Coordinates of C-alpha atoms in Angstrom, one line a residue:
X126 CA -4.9 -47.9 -11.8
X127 CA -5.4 -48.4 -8.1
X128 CA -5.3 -45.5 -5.7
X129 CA -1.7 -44.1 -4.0
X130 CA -1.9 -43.0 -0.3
X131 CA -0.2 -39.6 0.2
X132 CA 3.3 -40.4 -0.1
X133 CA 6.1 -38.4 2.4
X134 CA 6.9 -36.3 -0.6
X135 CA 3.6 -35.1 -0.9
X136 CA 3.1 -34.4 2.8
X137 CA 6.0 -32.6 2.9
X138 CA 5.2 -30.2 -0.5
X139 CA 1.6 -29.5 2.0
X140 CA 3.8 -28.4 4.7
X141 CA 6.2 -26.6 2.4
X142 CA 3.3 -24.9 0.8
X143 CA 1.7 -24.4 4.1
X144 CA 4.8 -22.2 5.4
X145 CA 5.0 -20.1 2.2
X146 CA 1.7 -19.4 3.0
X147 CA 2.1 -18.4 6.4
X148 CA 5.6 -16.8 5.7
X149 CA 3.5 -14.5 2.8
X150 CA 0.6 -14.0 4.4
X151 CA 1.8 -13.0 8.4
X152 CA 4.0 -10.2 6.7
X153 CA 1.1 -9.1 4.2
X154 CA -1.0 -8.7 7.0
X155 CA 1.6 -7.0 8.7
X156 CA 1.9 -4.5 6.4
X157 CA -1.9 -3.9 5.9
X158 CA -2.2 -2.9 9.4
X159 CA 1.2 -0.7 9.6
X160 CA -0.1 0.7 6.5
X161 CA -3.6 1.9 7.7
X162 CA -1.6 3.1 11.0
X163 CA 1.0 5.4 8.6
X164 CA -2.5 6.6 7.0
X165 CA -4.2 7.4 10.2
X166 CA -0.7 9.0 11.1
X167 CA -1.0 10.7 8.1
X168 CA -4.7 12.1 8.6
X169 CA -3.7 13.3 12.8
X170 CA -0.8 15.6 10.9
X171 CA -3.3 17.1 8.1
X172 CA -6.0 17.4 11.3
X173 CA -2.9 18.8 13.9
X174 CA -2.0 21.6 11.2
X175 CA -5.7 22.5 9.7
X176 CA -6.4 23.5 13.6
X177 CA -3.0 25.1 13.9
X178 CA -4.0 27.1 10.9
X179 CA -7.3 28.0 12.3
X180 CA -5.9 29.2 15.7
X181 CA -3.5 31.0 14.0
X182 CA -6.2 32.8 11.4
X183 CA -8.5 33.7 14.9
X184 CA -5.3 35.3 16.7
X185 CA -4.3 37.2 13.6
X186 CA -7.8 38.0 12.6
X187 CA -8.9 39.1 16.6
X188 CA -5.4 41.3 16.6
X189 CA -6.3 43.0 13.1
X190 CA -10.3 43.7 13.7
X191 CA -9.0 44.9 17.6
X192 CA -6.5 47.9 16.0
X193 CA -9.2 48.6 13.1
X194 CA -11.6 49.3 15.8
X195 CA -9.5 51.3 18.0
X196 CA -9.0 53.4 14.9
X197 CA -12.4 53.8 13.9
X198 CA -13.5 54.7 17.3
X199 CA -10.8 57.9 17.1
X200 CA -12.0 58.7 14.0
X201 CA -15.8 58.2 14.9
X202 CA -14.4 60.6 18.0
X203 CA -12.9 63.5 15.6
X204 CA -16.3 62.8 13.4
X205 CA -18.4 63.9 16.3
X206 CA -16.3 66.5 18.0
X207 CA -16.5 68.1 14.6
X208 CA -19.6 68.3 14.5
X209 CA -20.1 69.6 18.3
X210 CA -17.7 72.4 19.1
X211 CA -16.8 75.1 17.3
X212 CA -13.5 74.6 17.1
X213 CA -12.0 77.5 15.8
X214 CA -12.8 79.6 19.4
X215 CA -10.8 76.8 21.3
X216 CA -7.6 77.7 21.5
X217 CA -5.3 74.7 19.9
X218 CA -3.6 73.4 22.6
X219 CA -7.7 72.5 23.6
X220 CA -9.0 71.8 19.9
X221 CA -5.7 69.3 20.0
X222 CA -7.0 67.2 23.0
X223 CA -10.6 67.5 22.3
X224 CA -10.0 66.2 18.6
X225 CA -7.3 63.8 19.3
X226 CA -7.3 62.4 22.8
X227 CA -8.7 59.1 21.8
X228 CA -5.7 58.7 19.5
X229 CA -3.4 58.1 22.0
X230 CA -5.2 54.5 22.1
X231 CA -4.8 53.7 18.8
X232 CA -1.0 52.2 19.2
X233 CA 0.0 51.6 15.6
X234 CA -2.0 54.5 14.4
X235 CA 0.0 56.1 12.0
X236 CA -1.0 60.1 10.6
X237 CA -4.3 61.6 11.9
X238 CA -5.5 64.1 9.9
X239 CA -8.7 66.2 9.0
X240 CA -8.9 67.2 5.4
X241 CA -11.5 69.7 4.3
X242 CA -13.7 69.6 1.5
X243 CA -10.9 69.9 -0.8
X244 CA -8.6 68.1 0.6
X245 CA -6.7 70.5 2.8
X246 CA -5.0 69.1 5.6
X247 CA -7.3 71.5 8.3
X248 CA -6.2 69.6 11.4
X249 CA -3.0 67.3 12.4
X250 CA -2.8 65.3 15.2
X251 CA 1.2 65.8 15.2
X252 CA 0.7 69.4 16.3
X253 CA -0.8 73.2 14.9
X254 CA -0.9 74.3 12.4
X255 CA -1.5 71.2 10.6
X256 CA 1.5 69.9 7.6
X257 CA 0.6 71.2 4.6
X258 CA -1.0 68.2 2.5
X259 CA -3.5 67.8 0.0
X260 CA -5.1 64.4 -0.5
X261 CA -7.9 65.6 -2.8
X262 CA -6.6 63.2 -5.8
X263 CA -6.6 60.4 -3.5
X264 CA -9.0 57.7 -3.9
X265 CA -10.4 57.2 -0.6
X266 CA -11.2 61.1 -0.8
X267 CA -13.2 60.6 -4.0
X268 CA -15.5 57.7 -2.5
X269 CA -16.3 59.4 0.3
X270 CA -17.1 62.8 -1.7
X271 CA -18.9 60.5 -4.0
X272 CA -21.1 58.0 -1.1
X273 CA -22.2 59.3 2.2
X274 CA -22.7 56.2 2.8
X275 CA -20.1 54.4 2.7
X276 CA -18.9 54.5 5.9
X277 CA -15.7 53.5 7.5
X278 CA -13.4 53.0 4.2
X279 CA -10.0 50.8 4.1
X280 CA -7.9 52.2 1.3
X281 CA -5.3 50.3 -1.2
X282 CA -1.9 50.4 -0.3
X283 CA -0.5 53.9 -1.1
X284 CA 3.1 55.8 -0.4
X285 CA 2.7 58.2 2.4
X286 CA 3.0 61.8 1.5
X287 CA 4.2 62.3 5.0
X288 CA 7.0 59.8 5.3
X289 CA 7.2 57.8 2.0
X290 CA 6.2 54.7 3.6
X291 CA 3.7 52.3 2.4
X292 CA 0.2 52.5 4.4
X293 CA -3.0 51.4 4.7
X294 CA -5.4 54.5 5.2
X295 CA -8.4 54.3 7.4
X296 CA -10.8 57.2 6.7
X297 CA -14.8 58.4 7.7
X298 CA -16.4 60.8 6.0
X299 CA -17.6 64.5 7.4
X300 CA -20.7 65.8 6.5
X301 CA -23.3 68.2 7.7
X302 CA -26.8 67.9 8.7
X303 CA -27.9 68.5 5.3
X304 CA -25.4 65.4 3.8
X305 CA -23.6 67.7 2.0
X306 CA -19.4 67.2 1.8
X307 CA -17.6 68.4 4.2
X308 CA -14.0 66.5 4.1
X309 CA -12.8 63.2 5.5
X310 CA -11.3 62.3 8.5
X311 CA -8.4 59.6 8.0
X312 CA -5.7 57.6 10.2
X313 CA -2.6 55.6 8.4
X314 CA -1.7 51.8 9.2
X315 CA 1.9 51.4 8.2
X316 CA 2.3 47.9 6.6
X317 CA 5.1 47.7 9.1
X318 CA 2.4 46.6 11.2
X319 CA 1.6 43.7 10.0
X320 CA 5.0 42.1 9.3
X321 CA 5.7 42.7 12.8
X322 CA 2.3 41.1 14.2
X323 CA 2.9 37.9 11.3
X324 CA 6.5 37.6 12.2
X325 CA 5.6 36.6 15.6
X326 CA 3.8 33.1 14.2
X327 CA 6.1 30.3 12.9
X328 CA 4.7 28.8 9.5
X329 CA 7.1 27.0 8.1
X330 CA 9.8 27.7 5.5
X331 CA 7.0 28.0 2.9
X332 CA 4.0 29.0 4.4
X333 CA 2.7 32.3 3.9
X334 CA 0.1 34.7 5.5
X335 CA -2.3 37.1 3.2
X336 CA -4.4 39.8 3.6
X337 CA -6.8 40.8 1.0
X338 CA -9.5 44.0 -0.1
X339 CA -12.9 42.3 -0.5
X340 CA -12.3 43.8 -3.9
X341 CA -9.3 41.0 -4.3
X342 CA -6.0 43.6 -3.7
X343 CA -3.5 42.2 -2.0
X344 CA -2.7 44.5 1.3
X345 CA 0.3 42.5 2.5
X346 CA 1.7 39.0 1.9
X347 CA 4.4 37.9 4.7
X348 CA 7.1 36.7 4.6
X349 CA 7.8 37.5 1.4
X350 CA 6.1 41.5 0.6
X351 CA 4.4 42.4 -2.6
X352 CA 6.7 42.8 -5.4
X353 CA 4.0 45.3 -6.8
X354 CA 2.5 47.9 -4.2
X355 CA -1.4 46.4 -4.6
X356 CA -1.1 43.7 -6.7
X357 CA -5.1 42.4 -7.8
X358 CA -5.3 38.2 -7.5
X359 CA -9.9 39.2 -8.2
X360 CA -9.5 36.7 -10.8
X361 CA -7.6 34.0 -9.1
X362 CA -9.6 30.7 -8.7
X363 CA -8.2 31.0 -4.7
X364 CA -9.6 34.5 -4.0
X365 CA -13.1 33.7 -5.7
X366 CA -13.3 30.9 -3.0
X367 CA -12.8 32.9 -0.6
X368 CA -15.2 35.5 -1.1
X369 CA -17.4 32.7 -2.0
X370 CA -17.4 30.5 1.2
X371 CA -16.3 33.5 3.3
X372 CA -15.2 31.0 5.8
X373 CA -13.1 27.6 5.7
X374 CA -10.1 25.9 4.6
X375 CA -9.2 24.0 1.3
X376 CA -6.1 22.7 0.0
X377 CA -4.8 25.0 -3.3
X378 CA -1.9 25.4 -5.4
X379 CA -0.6 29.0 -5.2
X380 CA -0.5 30.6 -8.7
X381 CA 2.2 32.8 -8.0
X382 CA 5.0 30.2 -7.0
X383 CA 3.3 26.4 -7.5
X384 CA 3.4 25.4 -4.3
X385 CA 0.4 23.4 -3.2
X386 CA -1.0 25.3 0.0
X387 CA -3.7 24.6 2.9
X388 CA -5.8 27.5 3.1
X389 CA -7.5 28.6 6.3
X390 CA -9.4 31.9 5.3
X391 CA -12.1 33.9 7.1
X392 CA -13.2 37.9 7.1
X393 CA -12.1 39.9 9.3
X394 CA -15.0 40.7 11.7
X395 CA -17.3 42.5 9.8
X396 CA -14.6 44.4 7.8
X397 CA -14.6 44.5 4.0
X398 CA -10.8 42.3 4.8
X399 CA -10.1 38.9 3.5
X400 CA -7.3 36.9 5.5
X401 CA -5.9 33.5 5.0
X402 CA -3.1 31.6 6.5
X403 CA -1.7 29.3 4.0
X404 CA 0.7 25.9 5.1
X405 CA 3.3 24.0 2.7
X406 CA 1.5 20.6 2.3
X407 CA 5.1 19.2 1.3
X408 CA 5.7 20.7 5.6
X409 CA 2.7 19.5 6.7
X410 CA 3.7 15.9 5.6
X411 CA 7.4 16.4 6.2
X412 CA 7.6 14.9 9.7
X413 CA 4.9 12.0 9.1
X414 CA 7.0 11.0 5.4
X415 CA 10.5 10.6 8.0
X416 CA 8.9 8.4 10.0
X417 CA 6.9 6.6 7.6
X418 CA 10.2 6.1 5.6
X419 CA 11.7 4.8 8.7
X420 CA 9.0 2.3 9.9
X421 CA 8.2 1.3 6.1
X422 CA 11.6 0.2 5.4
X423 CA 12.0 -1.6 8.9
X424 CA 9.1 -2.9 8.2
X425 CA 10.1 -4.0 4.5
X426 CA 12.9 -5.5 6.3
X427 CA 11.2 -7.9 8.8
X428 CA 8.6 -8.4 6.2
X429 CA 11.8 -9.2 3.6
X430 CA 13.5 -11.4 6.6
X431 CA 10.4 -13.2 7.9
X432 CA 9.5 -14.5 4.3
X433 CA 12.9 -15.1 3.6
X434 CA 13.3 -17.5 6.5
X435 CA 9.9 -18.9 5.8
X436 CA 11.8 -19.6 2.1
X437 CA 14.1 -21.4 4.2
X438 CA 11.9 -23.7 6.4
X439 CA 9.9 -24.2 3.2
X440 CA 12.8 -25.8 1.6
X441 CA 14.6 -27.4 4.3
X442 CA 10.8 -28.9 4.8
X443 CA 10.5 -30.3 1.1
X444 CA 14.2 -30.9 1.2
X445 CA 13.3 -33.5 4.3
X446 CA 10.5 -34.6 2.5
X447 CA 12.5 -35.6 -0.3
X448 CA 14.9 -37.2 1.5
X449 CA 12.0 -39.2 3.5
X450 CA 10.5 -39.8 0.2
X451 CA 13.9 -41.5 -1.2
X452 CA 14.3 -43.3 1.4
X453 CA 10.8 -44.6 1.3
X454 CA 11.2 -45.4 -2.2
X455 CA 14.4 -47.4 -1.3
X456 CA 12.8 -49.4 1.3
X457 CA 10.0 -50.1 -1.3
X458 CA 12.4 -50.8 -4.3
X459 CA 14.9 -53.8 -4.7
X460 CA 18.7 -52.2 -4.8
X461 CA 19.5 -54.4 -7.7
X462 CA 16.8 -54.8 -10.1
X463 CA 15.1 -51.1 -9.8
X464 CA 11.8 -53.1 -9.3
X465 CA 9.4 -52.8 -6.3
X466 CA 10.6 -55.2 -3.6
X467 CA 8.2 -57.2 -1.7
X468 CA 7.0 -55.2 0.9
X469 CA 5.8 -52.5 -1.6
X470 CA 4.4 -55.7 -4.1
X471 CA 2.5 -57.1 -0.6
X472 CA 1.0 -53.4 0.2
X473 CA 0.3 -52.8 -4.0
X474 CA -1.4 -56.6 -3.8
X475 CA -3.8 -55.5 -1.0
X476 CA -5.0 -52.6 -2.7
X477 CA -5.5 -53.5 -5.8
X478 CA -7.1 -56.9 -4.5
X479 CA -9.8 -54.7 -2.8
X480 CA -10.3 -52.5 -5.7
X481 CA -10.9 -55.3 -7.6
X482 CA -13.3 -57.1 -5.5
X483 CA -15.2 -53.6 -5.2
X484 CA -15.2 -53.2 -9.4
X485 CA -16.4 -57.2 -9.6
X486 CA -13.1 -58.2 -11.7
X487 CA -11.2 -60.4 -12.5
X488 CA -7.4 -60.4 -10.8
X489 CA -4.6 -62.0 -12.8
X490 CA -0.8 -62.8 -11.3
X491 CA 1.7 -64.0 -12.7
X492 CA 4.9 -65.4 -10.5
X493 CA 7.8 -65.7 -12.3
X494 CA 11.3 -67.4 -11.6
X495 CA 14.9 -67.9 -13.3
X496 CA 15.6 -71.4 -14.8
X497 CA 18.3 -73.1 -13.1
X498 CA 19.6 -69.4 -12.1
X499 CA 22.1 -71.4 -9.6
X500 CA 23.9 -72.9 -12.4
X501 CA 25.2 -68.8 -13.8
X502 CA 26.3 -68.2 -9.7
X503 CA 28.0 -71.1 -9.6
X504 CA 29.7 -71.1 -12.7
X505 CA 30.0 -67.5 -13.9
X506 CA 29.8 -65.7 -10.2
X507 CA 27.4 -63.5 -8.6
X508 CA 28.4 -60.3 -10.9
X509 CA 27.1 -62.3 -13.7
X510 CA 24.1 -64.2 -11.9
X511 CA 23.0 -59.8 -10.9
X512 CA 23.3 -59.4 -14.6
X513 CA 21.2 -62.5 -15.6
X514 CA 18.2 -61.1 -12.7
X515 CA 18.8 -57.4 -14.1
X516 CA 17.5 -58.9 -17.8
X517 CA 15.2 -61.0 -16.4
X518 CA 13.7 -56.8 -14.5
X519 CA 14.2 -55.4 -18.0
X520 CA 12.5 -58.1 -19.5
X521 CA 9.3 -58.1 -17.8
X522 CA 9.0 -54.4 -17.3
X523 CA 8.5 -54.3 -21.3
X524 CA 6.2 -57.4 -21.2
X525 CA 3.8 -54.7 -18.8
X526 CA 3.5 -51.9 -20.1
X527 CA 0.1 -50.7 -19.2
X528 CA 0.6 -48.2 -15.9
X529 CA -1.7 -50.2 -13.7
X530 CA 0.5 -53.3 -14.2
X531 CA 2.7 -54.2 -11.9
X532 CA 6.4 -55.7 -11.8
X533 CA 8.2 -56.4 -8.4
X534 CA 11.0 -58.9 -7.2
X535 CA 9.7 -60.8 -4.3
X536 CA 12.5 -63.0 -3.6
X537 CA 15.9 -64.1 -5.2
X538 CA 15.6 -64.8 -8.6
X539 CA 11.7 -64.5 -8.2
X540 CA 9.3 -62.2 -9.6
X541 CA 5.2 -61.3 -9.8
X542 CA 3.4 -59.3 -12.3
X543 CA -0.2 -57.9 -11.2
X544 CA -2.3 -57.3 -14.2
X545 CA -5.8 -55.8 -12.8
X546 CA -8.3 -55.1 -15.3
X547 CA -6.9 -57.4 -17.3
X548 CA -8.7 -60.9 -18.5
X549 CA -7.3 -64.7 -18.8
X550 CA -6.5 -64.0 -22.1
X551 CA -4.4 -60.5 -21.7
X552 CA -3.0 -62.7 -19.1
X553 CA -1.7 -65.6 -21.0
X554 CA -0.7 -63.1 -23.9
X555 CA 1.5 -60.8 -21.2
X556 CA 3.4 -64.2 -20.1
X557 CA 3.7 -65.4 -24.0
X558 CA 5.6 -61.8 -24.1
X559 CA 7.7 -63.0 -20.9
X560 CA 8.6 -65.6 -22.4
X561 CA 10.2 -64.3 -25.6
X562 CA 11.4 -61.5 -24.1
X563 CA 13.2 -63.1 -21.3
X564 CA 14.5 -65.8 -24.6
X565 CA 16.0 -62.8 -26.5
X566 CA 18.5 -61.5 -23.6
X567 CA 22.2 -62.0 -23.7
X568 CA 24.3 -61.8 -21.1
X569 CA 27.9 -62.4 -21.5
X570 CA 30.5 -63.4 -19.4
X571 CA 34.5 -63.5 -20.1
X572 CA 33.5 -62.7 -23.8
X573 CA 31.2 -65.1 -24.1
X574 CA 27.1 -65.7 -24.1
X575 CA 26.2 -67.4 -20.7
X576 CA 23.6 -69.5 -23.1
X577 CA 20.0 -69.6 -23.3
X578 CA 17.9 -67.6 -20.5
X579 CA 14.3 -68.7 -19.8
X580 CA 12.1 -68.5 -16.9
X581 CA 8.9 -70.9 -15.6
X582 CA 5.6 -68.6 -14.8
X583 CA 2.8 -69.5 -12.7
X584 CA -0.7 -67.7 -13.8
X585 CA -4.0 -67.6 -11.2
X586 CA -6.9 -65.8 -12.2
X587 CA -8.5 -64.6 -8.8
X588 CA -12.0 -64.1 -8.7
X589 CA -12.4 -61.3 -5.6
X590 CA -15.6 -60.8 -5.7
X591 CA -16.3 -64.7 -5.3
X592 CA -14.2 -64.2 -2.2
X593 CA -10.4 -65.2 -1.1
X594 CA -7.2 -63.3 -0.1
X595 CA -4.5 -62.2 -2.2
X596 CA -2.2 -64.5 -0.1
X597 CA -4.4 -67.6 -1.6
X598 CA -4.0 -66.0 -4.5
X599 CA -0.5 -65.7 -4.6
X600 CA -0.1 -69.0 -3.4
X601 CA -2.0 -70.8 -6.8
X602 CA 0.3 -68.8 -8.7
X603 CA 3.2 -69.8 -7.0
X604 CA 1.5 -74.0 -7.0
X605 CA 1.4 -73.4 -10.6
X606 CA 4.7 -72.3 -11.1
X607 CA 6.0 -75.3 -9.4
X608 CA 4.2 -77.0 -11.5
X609 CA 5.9 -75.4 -14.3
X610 CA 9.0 -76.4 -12.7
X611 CA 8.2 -79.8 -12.1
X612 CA 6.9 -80.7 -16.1
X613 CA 10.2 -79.5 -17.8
X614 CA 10.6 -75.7 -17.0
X615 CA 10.4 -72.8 -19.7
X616 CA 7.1 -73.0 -19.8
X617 CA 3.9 -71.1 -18.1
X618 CA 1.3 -73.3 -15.7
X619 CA -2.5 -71.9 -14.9
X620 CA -4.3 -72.2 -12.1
X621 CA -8.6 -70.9 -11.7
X622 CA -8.8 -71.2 -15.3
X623 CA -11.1 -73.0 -17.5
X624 CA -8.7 -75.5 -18.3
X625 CA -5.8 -75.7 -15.8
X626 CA -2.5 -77.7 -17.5
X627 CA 1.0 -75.9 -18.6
X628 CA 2.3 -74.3 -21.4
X629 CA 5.3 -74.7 -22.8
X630 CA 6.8 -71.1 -23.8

């Protein structure tokens, strides 16, 4: 079969195809890029609150180990004084100031008291004689009684015997030269304190702020307070973290209400106090998912519009292409026959001419035309001379039926058949066909058969390769259809054959 050229159909399916492309990829691309931008977006709102949890965890933590100290410092005060004066030849108004005048620093200090050996209140900040009070069952009293050295101790939340609030207590121990007990000194921290100082810092509807004993009690939780005085979380995967890495920031889901957390946790100074600020990740993303949904479903929607319309300019591009196709094919095609008109039989010729000069074959024709087709105009009309050519189409069309062959009406009642790769005698047999075929049609007119149809052929053989045109060609076939003509009709007439003469069908 000889080689098509790309036909206006086909150019136009490229350029059809070539949109979709564009009109896919573009928005793709699009999308990859707005996509890495929500992501970075994404990471700059984990980053923005991961520092605002780390400032807030240094202001909390500075304001916390700032009081602690200020306490410790009175009570290192009423530690020493002790120890220096004897007190009980001051008068009280004296004892008061020399015991308790750093206590007027301590802003959020709670009770002062001494407490002797067995936990007798012996001196009160408040005033003399001291309130009758006895914290001997008290466990900060027993690990001081039972350590000397265990320095300044931070107690578990307990109810104030004073005022039946919840406190922290802060307490030293007093000893003698010779170790031995002598009492405690201890200040209360109301857990007032620290709802007041967390209530100042905005973290969200679920965020929450934590304050833990190294020994994993819970001394406050804000906003929402312990629903049991000192609950213990030592076994939470959370609080081992946090005594494990001390320092740093994690994200965690809260056992206690499911919420999935960022931690930022450090120690307080050098105090035996664990604190961590802890962010709703569902708030930390909150702001970023808005405008995320926003941009993605704008961007959905230009994405959805620009392919669309790429759709669009695809098809109205193959729909053009079809349309130049059709109209190619009808300025290649003969309106009544269905065949291949001349031009497209001329531009088939020179092809497969060539590729049969390049393969070193031979090139049969055949030229075939209506006997005495004037007579059915003439007598019968044109409607019934269309009818006769139509058969005649039909006719030869079944005679070649390879795909390479070749049918076409190249003038009035005219025709050629191009057989390449076909020999003299697939030739002669394909115009033996012709013949019968063309002999079996009837056409009627007014009821009746128009008679006997038969055509005259004219066969060449080219030899390309040996050289020539297919217009010399074309014109021994036509020579030997006149030929055909000339000795009687009905018949088939060679030319470039081994023996030339005619045929008679």
């Amino acid at each position: 079969m000889t080689r098509r050229l790309p036909t206006a159909l086909t150019r136009g399916a490229r350029a059809a195809q070539t949109w979709l492309l564009l009109g896919t990829l573009v928005p793709l691309g699009i999308i990859a890029v707005c996509t890495l931008m929500l992501l970075q977006l994404r990471q700059d709102a984990w980053d923005k609150a991961e520092r605002t949890a780390q400032n807030l965890l240094q202001v909390i933590e500075r304001d916390i180990d700032r009081n602690v100290e200020i306490i410790d410092l009175a009570l290192k005060s009423v530690v020493e004084n002790l120890q220096m004066y004897d007190l009980e030849e001051i008068s009280p108004r004296f004892r008061q100031r020399i015991l308790f005048d750093r206590a007027v620093n301590a802003r959020d200090l709670g009770v002062m008291l001494v407490l002797d050996e067995y936990g007798n209140a012996l001196y009160d900040a408040a005033g003399w004689p001291a309130r009758r009070i006895n914290g001997a069952d008290r466990e900060y009293f027993r690990a001081h009684k039972a350590d000397p050295g265990i320095g300044l101790h931070i107690s578990r939340p307990v109810i104030s015997q004073l005022n039946g609030t919840p406190v922290v207590v802060l307490s030293r121990r007093i000893g003698l030269s010779d170790q031995s007990f002598s009492g405690i000194v201890l200040g209360s921290l109301s857990l007032s304190y620290f709802d007041s100082l967390f209530a100042r810092i905005k973290l969200g509807r679920e965020g929450t702020i934590n304050l833990f004993l190294d020994d994993g009690t819970r001394l406050v939780r804000y906003p929402e307070p312990n629903t049991d005085l000192a609950p213990n979380f030592a076994d939470s995967a959370n609080f081992q973290r946090f005594r494990r890495e001390g320092r740093g920031s994690f994200v965690g889901v809260t056992h206690s209400d499911g919420v999935q957390r960022l931690y930022a946790f450090t120690q307080v100074g050098s105090l035996p106090l664990i604190l961590n600020v802890a962010l709703s990740t569902d708030e930390i993303e909150a702001e970023w998912r808005g405008k995320a949904l926003v941009i993605g479903a704008m961007l959905l929607a230009l994405c959805g519009l620009t392919i669309g319309l790429s759709f669009l300019i695809a098809w109205e591009l193959r729909r053009r292409s079809e349309a130049e196709a059709a109209l190619a094919r009808l300025s290649r095609t003969d309106a009544l026959t269905g065949l291949p008109n001349r031009r497209a039989f001329e531009e088939a010729f020179a092809r497969t001419f060539a590729e049969a000069r390049r393969r070193g074959e031979p090139l049969p024709l055949l030229v075939v035309d209506a006997d005495h087709f004037k007579r059915y105009n003439d007598r019968h009309g044109h409607a019934v001379g269309d009818r006769v050519l139509q058969g005649i189409a039909g006719a030869l069309s079944a005679s070649a039926r390879r795909p390479a062959d070749l049918v076409a009406r190249v003038g009035g009642e005219e025709f050629a058949i191009l057989l390449p790769g076909t020999d003299a005698e697939g030739a002669v047999s394909v115009a033996e066909r012709v013949h019968a075929a063309v002999a079996a049609l009837v056409v009627e007119a007014e009821g009746a058969s128009v008679g006997r149809i038969t055509v005259s052929i004219g066969l060449a053989l080219g030899l390309p390769r040996e050289g020539g045109t297919p217009g010399a060609l074309f014109d021994l076939a036509d020579a030997a259809l006149y030929e055909a003509k000339a000795t009687g009709r009905d018949r088939t007439c060679y030319a470039l054959m081994a023996v030339d003469g005619c045929k008679a069908a």
